[in-house]
Short mmCIF file of C-alpha atoms and ligand atoms in Angstrom, two decimals:
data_model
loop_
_atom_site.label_atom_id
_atom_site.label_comp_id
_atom_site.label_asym_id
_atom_site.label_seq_id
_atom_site.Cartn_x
_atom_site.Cartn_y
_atom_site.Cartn_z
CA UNK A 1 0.00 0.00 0.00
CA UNK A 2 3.36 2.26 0.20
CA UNK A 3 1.96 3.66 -3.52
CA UNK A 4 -1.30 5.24 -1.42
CA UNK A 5 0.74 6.50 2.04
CA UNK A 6 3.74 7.41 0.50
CA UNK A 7 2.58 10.87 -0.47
CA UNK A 8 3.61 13.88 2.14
CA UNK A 9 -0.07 14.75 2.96
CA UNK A 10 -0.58 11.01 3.52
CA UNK A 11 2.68 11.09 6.16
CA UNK A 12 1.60 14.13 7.41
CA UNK A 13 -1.91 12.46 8.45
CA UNK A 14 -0.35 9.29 9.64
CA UNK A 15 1.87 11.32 11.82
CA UNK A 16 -0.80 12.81 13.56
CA UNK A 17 -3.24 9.55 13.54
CA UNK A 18 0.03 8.13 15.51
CA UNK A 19 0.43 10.82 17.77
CA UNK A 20 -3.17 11.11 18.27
CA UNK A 21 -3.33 7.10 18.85
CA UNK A 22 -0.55 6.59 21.26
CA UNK A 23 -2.83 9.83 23.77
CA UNK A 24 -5.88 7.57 24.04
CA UNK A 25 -3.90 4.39 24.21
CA UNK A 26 -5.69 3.49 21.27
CA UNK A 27 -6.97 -0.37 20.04
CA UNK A 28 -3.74 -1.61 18.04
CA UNK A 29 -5.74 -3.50 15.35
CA UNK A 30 -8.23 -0.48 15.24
CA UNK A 31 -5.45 1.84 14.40
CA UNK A 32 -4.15 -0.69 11.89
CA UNK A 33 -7.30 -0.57 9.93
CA UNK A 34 -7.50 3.16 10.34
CA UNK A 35 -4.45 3.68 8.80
CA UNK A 36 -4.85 2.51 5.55
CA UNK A 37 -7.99 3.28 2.66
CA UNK A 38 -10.49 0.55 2.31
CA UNK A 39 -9.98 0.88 -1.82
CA UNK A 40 -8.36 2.57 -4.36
CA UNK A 41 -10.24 2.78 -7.66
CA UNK A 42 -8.16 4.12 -10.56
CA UNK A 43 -10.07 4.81 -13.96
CA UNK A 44 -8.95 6.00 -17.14
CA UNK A 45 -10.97 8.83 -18.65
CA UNK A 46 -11.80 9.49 -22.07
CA UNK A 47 -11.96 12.70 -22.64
CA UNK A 48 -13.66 14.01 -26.04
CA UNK A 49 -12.02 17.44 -26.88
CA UNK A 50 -13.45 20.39 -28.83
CA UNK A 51 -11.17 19.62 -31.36
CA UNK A 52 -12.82 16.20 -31.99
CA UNK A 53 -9.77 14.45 -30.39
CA UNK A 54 -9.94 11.97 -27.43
CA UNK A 55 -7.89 12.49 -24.93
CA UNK A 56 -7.53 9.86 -21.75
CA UNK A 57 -6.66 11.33 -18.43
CA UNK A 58 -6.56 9.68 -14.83
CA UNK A 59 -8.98 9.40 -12.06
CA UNK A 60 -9.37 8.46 -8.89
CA UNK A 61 -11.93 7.28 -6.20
CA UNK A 62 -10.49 6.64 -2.82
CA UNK A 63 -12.39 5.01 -0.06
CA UNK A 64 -10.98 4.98 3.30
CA UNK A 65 -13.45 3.83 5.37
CA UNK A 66 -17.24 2.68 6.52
CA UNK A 67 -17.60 1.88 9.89
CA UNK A 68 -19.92 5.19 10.52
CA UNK A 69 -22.30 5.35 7.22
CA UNK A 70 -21.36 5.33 3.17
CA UNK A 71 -18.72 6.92 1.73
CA UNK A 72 -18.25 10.76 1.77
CA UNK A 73 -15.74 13.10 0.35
CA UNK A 74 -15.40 15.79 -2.51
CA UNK A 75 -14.14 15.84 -5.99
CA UNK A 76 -11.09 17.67 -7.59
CA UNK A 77 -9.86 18.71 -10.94
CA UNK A 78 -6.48 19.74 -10.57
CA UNK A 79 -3.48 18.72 -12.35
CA UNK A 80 -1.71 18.23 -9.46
CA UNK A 81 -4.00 15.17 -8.43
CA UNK A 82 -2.05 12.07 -7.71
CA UNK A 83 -3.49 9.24 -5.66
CA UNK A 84 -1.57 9.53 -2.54
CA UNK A 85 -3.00 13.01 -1.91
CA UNK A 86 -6.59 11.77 -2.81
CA UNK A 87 -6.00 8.91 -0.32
CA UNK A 88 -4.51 11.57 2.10
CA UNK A 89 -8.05 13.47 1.85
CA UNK A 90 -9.75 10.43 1.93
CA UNK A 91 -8.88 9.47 5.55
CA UNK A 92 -9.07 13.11 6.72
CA UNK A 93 -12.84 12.74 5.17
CA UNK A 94 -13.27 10.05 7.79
CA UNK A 95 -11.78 11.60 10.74
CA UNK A 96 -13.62 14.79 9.80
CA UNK A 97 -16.97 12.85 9.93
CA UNK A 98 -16.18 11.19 13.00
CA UNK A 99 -15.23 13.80 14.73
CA UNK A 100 -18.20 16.06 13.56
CA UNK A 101 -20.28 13.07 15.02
CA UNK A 102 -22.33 12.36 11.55
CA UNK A 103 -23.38 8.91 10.22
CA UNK A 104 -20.88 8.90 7.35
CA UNK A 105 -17.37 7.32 6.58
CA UNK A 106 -14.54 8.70 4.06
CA UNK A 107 -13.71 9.32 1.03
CA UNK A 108 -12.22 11.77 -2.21
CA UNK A 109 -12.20 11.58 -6.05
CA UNK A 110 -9.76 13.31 -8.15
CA UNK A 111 -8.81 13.59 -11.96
CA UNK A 112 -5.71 14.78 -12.94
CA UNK A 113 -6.71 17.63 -15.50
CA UNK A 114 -6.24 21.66 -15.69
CA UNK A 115 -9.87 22.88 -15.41
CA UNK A 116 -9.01 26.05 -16.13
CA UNK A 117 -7.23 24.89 -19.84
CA UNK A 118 -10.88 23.11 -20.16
CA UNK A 119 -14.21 25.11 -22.19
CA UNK A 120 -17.75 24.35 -20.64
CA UNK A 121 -18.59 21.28 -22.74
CA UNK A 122 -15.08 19.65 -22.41
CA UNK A 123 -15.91 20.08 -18.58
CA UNK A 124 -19.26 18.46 -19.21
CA UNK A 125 -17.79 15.71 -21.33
CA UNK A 126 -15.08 15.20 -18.49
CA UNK A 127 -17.52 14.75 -15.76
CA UNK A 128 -19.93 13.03 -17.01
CA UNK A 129 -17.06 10.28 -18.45
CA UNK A 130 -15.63 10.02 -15.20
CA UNK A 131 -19.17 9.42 -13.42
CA UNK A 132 -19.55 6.71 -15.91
CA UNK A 133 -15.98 5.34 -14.92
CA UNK A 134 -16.81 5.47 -10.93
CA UNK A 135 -21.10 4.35 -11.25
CA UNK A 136 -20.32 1.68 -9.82
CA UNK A 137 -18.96 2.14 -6.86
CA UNK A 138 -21.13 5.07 -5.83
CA UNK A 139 -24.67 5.73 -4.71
CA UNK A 140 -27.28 7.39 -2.01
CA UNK A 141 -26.01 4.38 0.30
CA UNK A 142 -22.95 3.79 -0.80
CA UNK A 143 -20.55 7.02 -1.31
CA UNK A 144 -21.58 10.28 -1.77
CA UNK A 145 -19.33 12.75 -4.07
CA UNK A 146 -19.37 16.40 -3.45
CA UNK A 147 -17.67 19.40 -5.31
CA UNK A 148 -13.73 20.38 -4.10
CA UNK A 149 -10.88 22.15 -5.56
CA UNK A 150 -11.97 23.04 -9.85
CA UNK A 151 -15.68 21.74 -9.15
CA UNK A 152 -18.87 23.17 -8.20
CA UNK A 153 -22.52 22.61 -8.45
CA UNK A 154 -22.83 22.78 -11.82
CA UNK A 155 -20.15 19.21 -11.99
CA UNK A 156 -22.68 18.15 -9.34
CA UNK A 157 -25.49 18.53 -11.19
CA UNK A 158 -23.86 16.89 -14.58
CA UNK A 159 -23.03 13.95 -11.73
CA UNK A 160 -26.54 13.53 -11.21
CA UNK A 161 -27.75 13.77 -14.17
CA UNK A 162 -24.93 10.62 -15.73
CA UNK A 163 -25.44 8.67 -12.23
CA UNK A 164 -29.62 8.75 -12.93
CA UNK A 165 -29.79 7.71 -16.65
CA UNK A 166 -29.95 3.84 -15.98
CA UNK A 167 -32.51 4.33 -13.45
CA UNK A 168 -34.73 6.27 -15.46
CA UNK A 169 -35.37 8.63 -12.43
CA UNK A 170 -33.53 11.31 -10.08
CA UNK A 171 -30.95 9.65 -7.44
CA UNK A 172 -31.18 12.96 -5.98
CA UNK A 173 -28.82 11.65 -3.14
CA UNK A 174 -25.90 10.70 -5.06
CA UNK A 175 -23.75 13.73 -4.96
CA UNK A 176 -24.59 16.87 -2.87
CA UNK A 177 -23.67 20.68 -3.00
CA UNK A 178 -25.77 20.46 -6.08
CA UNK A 179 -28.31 23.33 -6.81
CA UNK A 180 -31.06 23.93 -4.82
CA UNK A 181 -33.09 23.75 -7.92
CA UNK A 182 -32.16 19.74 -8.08
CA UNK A 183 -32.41 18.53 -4.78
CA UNK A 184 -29.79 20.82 -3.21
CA UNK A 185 -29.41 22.45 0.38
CA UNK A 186 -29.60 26.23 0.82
CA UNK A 187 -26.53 27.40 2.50
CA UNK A 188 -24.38 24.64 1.00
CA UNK A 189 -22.33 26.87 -1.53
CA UNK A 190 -21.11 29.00 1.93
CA UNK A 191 -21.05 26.79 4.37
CA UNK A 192 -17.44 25.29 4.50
CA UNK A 193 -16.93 29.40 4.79
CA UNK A 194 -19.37 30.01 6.92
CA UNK A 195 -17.92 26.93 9.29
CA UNK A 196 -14.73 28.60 9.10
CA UNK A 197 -15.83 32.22 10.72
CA UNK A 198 -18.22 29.89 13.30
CA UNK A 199 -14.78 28.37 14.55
CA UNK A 200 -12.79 31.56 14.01
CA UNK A 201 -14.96 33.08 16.64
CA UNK A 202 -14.74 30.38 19.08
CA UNK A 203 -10.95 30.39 18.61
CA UNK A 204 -11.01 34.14 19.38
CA UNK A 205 -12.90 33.36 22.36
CA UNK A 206 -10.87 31.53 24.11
CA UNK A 207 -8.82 34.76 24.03
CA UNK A 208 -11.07 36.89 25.43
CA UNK A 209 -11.66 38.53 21.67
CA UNK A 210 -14.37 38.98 19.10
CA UNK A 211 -14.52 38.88 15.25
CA UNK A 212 -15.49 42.88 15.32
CA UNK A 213 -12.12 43.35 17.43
CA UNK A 214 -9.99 41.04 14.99
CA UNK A 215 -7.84 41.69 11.76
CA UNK A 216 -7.83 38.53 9.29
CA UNK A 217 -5.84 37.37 6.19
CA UNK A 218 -6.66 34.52 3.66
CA UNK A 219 -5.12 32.73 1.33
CA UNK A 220 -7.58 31.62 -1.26
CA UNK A 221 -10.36 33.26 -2.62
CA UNK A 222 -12.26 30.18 -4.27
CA UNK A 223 -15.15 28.30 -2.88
CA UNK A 224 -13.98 28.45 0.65
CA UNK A 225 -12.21 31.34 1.31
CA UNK A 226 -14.73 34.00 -0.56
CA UNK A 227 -17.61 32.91 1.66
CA UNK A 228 -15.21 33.20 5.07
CA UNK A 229 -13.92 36.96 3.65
CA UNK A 230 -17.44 37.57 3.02
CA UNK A 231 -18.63 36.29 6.35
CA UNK A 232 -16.18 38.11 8.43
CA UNK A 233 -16.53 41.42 6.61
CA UNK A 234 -20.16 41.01 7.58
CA UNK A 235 -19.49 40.30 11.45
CA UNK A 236 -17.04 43.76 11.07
CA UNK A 237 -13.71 41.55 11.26
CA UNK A 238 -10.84 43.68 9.66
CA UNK A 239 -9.94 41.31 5.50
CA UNK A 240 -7.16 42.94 5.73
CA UNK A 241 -6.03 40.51 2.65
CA UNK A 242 -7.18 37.99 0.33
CA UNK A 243 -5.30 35.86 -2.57
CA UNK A 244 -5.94 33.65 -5.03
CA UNK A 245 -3.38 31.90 -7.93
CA UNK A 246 -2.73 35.37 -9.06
CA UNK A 247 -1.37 36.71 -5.99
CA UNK A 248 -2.86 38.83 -3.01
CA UNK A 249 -4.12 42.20 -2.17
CA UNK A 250 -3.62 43.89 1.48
CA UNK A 251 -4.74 46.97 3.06
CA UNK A 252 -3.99 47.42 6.74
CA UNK A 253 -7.58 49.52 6.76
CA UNK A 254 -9.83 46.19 5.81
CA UNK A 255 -10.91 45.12 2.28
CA UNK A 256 -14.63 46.05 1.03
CA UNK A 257 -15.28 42.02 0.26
CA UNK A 258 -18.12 42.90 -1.70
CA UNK A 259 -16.45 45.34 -4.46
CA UNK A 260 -13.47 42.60 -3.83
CA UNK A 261 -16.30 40.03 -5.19
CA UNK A 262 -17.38 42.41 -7.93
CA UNK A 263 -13.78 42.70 -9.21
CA UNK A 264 -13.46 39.04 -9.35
CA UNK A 265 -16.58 38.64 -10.81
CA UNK A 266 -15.76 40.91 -13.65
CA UNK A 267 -11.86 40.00 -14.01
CA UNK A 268 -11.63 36.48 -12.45
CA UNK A 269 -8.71 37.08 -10.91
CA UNK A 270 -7.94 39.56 -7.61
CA UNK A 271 -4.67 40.92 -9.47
CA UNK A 272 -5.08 44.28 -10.18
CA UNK A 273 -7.92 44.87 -7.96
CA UNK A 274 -7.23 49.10 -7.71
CA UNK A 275 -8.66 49.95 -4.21
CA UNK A 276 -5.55 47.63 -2.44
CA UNK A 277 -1.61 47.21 -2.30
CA UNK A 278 -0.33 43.92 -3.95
CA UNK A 279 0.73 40.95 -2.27
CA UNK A 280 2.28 37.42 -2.85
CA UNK A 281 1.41 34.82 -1.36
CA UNK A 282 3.95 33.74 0.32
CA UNK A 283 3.88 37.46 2.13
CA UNK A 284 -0.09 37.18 2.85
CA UNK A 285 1.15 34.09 5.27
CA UNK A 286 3.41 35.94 6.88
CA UNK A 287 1.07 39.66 8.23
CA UNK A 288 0.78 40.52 11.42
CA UNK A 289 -3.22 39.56 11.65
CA UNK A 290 -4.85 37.82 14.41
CA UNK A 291 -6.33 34.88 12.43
CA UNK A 292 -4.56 33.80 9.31
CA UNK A 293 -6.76 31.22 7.13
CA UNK A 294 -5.08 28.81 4.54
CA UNK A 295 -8.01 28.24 2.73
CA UNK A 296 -6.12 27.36 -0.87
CA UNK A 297 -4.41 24.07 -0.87
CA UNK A 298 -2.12 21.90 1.44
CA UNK A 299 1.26 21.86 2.56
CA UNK A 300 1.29 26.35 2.53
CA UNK A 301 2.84 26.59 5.77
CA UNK A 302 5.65 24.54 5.90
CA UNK A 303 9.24 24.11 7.69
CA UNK A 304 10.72 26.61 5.52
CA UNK A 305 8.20 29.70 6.00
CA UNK A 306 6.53 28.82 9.62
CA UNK A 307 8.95 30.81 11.19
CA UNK A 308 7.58 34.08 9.37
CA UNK A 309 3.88 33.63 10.56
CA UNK A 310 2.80 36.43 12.97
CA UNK A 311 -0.24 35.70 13.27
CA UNK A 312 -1.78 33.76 16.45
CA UNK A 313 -4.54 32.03 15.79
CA UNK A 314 -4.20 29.58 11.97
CA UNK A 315 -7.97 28.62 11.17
CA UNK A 316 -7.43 25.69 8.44
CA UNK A 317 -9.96 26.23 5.42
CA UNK A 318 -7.89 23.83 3.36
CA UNK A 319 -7.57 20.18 3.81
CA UNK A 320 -3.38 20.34 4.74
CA UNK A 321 -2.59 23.62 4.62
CA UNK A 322 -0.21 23.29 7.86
CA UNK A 323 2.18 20.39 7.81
CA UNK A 324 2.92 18.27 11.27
CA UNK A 325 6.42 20.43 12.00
CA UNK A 326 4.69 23.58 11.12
CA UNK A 327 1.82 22.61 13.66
CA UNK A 328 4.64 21.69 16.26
CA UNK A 329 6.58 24.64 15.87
CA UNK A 330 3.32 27.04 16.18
CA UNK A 331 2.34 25.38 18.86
CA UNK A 332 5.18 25.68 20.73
CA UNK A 333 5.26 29.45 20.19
CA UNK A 334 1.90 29.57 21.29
CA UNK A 335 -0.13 29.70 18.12
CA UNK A 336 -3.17 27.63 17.98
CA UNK A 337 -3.37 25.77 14.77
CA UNK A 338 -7.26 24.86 14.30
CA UNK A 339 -7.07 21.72 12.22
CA UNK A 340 -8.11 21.30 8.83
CA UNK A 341 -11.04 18.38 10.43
CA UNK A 342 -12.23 20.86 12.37
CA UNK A 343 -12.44 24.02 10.94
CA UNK A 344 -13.41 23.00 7.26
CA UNK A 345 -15.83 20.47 8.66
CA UNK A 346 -18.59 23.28 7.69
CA UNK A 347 -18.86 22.20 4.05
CA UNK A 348 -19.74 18.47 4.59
CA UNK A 349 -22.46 19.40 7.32
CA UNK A 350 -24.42 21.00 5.08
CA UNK A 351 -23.45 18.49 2.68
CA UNK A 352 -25.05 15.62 5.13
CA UNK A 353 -28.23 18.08 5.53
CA UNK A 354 -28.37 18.27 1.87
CA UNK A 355 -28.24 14.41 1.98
CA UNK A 356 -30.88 13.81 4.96
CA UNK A 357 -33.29 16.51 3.16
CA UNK A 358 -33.22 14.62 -0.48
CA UNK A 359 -34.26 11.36 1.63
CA UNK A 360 -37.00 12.97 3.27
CA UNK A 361 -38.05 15.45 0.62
CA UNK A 362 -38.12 17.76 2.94
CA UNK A 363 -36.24 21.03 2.66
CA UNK A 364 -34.98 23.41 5.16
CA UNK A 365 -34.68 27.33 5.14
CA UNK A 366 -31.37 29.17 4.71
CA UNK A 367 -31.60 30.32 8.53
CA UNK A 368 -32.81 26.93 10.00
CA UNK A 369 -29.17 25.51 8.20
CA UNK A 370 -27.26 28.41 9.57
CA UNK A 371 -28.62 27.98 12.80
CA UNK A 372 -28.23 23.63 12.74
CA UNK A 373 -24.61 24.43 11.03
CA UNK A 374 -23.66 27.05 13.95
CA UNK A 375 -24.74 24.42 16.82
CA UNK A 376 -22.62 21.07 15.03
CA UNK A 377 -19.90 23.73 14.35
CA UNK A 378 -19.61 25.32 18.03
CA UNK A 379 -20.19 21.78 19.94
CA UNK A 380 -17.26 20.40 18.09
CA UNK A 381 -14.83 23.11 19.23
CA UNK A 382 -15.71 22.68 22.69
CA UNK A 383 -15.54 18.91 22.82
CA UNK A 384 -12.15 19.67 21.01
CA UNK A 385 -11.05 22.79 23.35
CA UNK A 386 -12.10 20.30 26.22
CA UNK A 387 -10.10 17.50 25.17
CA UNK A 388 -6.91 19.96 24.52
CA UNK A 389 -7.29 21.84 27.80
CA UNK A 390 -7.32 18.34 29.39
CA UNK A 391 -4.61 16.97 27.41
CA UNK A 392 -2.38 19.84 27.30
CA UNK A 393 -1.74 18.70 23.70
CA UNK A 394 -2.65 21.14 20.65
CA UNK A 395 -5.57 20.94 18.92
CA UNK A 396 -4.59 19.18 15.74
CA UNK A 397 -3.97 16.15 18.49
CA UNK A 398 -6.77 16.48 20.38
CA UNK A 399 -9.43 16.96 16.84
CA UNK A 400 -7.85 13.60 15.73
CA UNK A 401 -7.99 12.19 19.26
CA UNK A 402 -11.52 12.71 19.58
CA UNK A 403 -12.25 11.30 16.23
CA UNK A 404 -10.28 8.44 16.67
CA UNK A 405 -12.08 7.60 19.93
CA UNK A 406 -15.42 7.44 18.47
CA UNK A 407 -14.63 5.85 15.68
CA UNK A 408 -12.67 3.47 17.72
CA UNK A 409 -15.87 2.99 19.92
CA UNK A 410 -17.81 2.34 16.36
CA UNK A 411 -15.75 -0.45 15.67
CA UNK A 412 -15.53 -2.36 18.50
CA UNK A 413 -19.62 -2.63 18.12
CA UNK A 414 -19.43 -3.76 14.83
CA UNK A 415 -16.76 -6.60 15.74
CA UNK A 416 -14.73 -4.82 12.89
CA UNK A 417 -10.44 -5.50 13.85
CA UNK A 418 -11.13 -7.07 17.24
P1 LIG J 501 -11.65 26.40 -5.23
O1 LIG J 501 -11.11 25.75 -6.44
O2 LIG J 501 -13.03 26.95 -5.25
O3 LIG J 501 -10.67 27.59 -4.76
C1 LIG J 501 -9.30 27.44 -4.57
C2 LIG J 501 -8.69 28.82 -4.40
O4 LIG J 501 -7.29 28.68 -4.15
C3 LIG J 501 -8.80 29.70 -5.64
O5 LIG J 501 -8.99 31.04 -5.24
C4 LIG J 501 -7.44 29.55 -6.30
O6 LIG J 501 -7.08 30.66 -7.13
C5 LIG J 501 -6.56 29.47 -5.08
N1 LIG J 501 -5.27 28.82 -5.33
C6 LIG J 501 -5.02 27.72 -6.07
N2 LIG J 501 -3.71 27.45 -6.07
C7 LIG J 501 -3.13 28.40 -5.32
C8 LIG J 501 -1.81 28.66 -4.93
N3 LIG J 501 -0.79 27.89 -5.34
N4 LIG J 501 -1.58 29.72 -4.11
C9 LIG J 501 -2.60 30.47 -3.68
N5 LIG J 501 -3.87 30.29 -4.01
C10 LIG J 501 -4.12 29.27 -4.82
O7 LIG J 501 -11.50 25.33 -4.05
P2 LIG J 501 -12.24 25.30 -2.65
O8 LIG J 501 -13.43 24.43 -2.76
O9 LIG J 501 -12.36 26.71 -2.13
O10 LIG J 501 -11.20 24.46 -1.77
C11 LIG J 501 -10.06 25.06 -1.16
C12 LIG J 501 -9.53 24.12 -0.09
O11 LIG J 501 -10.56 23.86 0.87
C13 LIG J 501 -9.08 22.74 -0.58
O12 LIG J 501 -8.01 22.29 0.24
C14 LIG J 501 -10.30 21.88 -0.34
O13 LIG J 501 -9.98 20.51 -0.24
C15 LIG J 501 -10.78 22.46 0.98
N6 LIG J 501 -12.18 22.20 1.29
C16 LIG J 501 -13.17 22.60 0.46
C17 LIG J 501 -14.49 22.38 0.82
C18 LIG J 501 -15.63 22.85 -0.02
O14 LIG J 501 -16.78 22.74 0.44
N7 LIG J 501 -15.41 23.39 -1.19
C19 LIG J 501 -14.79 21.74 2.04
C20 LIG J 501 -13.73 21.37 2.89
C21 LIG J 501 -12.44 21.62 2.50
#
């Protein structure tokens, strides 16, 4: 299995599922199982260009594991995709569940491809091959894709649509973050954002501060990290900056997130956005802010750079942004690192309301998902907070110590590794 946990992601999870382990004296066989995906599918995908041409790239399904409900985990197009990192995301999908106490195990899908290089109809042609490729091995009770890094609802909805042609009706359940129009949830396009700010302002309260008090910096301005900017400019936090691929924008005053939003909406990019000073990236991790939220892709804070962050509170948005040394050093300098399991746990909430309201047919209001989100979101942190006071361990420990515990419990019920 070296091929799956070989990856640096994957390490950096195992690390941690160690660490984590070892504190709660966990089951050795349970841990065993744990640390390795259920399956790996790999699928080639034929992929019909505008130019008449096929052209066959690689996908990926991984699923790590069961033990609390079907399969659950997002969906990327990114040419970076291999299958370590998919497995990598795969098992955080199942701590992440676990830990957020829903009925639903782990797993990610990937396909090696440059969206952005990609017109509508190749993007069609792409998703619907590769839902072909995977049918069989998803389903309402059997794993559940959602959108990620270069998809959205609109992939969703193309999902659906493939997934339901031999049934000769809507599996409305099949995928979520679709559009509400189909079967989807409201709040579901903000709510990985929206979890973000909920934990941002627990974090802050543990030191005594609120999000109206507070200056915060993101990196990534995509699904995830437009709705948090947008979110904490409407609770009168300070954006002081935002980035994207194209590099970041700053001003020490705050950024207006909605004329930031208009920009992008007009230019697609935040470079050149007039009303801010430029800056990279690499600089946007390292501003004197009190929260600073990766909310891009993993591995941004690193061994090389984590001695430049100022900040003192790291909210992760992205799956990985903070590697295990990174989260040691910061912790020892008295950062607190909100892990990734935690603090992006927003998205697939709302994705597991989406799911409940397709089976009931039953659909909830955009406030009574805000408010369900806000009370799964703020329990979490304190049975986290709880654990790490307790502990005295930091909270990337103690969110993976919790959800190992439960799903350890799980387990043992089900006669699964004993
Ligand atoms: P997205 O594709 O909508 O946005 C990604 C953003 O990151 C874009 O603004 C992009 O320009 C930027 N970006 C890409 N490469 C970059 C780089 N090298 N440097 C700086 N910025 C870069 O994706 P998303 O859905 O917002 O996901 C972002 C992260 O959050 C991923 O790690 C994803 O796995 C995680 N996540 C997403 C969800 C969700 O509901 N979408 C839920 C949980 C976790």
């Amino acid at each position: 299995m070296d091929f799956l946990t070989n990856g640096e992601l994957y390490q950096n999870v195992l690390k941690n599922v160690s660490e984590a382990g070892d504190l709660i004296n966990i089951n050795e066989n349970a841990l065993e199982r744990l640390k390795y995906p259920r399956r790996a599918i790999t699928v080639s995908v034929p992929l019909r260009m505008d130019n008449d041409k096929i052209k066959t790239l690689t996908g990926y399904r991984v699923q790590h594991n069961q033990t609390l409900g079907p399969f659950k985990g997002g969906l990327r197009f990114h040419q970076d995709v291999n299958v370590s990192e998919v497995a990598a995301l795969s098992a955080l999908m199942t701590f992440k569940n676990s830990l957020l106490n829903l009925p639903l195990g782990g797993a990610k899908g990937g396909v090696c491809v440059n969206p952005n290089e990609l017109s509508s109809a190749e993007m069609q042609r792409l998703t619907r091959s590769f839902t072909s490729e995977i049918g069989p091995f998803i389903g309402p009770d059997k794993d559940i894709p959602a959108p990620d890094v270069g998809t959205n609802s609109q992939t969703m909805a193309w999902m659906l649509d493939t997934y339901s042609a031999e049934f000769g009706f809507a599996q409305t359940g099949v995928v979520t973050g679709k559009p509400v129009e189909i079967g989807g949830s409201h709040g579901r396009d903000s709510a990985t954002g929206l979890g973000v700010i909920f934990i941002c302002e627990k974090a802050l309260a543990t030191k005594n501060k609120k999000m109206e008090d507070s200056t915060i910096a993101i990196q990534g301005f995509g699904k995830v990290g437009c709705h948090a900017a947008m979110e904490a400019f409407n609770l009168n936090a300070k954006v002081v900056a935002v980035s994207d691929i194209s590099g970041g924008i700053y001003n020490p005053k705050g950024l207006n997130i909605p004329d930031v939003l208009k920009y992008t909406s007009e230019n697609g990019v935040l470079k050149g956005y007039p009303k801010a000073e430029p800056v990279s990236n690499e600089e946007l991790l390292a501003l004197d802010v009190d929260i600073l939220s990766p909310c891009a892709l993993d591995n941004a804070i690193h061994s090389g750079n984590v001695s430049q962050v100022k900040a003192s509170i790291i909210v992760e948005g992205a799956n990985g942004p903070v590697t295990s040394e990174a989260t040691h050093h910061l912790h020892e300098n008295g950062v607190m690192v909100v892990p990734d399991i935690l603090a992006n746990g927003g998205g697939v909430v709302v994705s597991y309301f989406e799911w409940v309201q397709d089976i009931v047919w039953l659909f909830w209001s955009a406030e009574e998902v805000r408010e369900k989100l806000k009370t799964i979101m703020y329990r979490s942190f304190d049975t986290v907070w709880e654990f790490a006071q307790e502990s005295n361990k930091d909270m990337r420990v103690s969110a993976m110590a919790v959800s190992l515990r439960r799903l350890e419990k799980a387990m043992k019920l089900r006669g699964l590794a004993w």
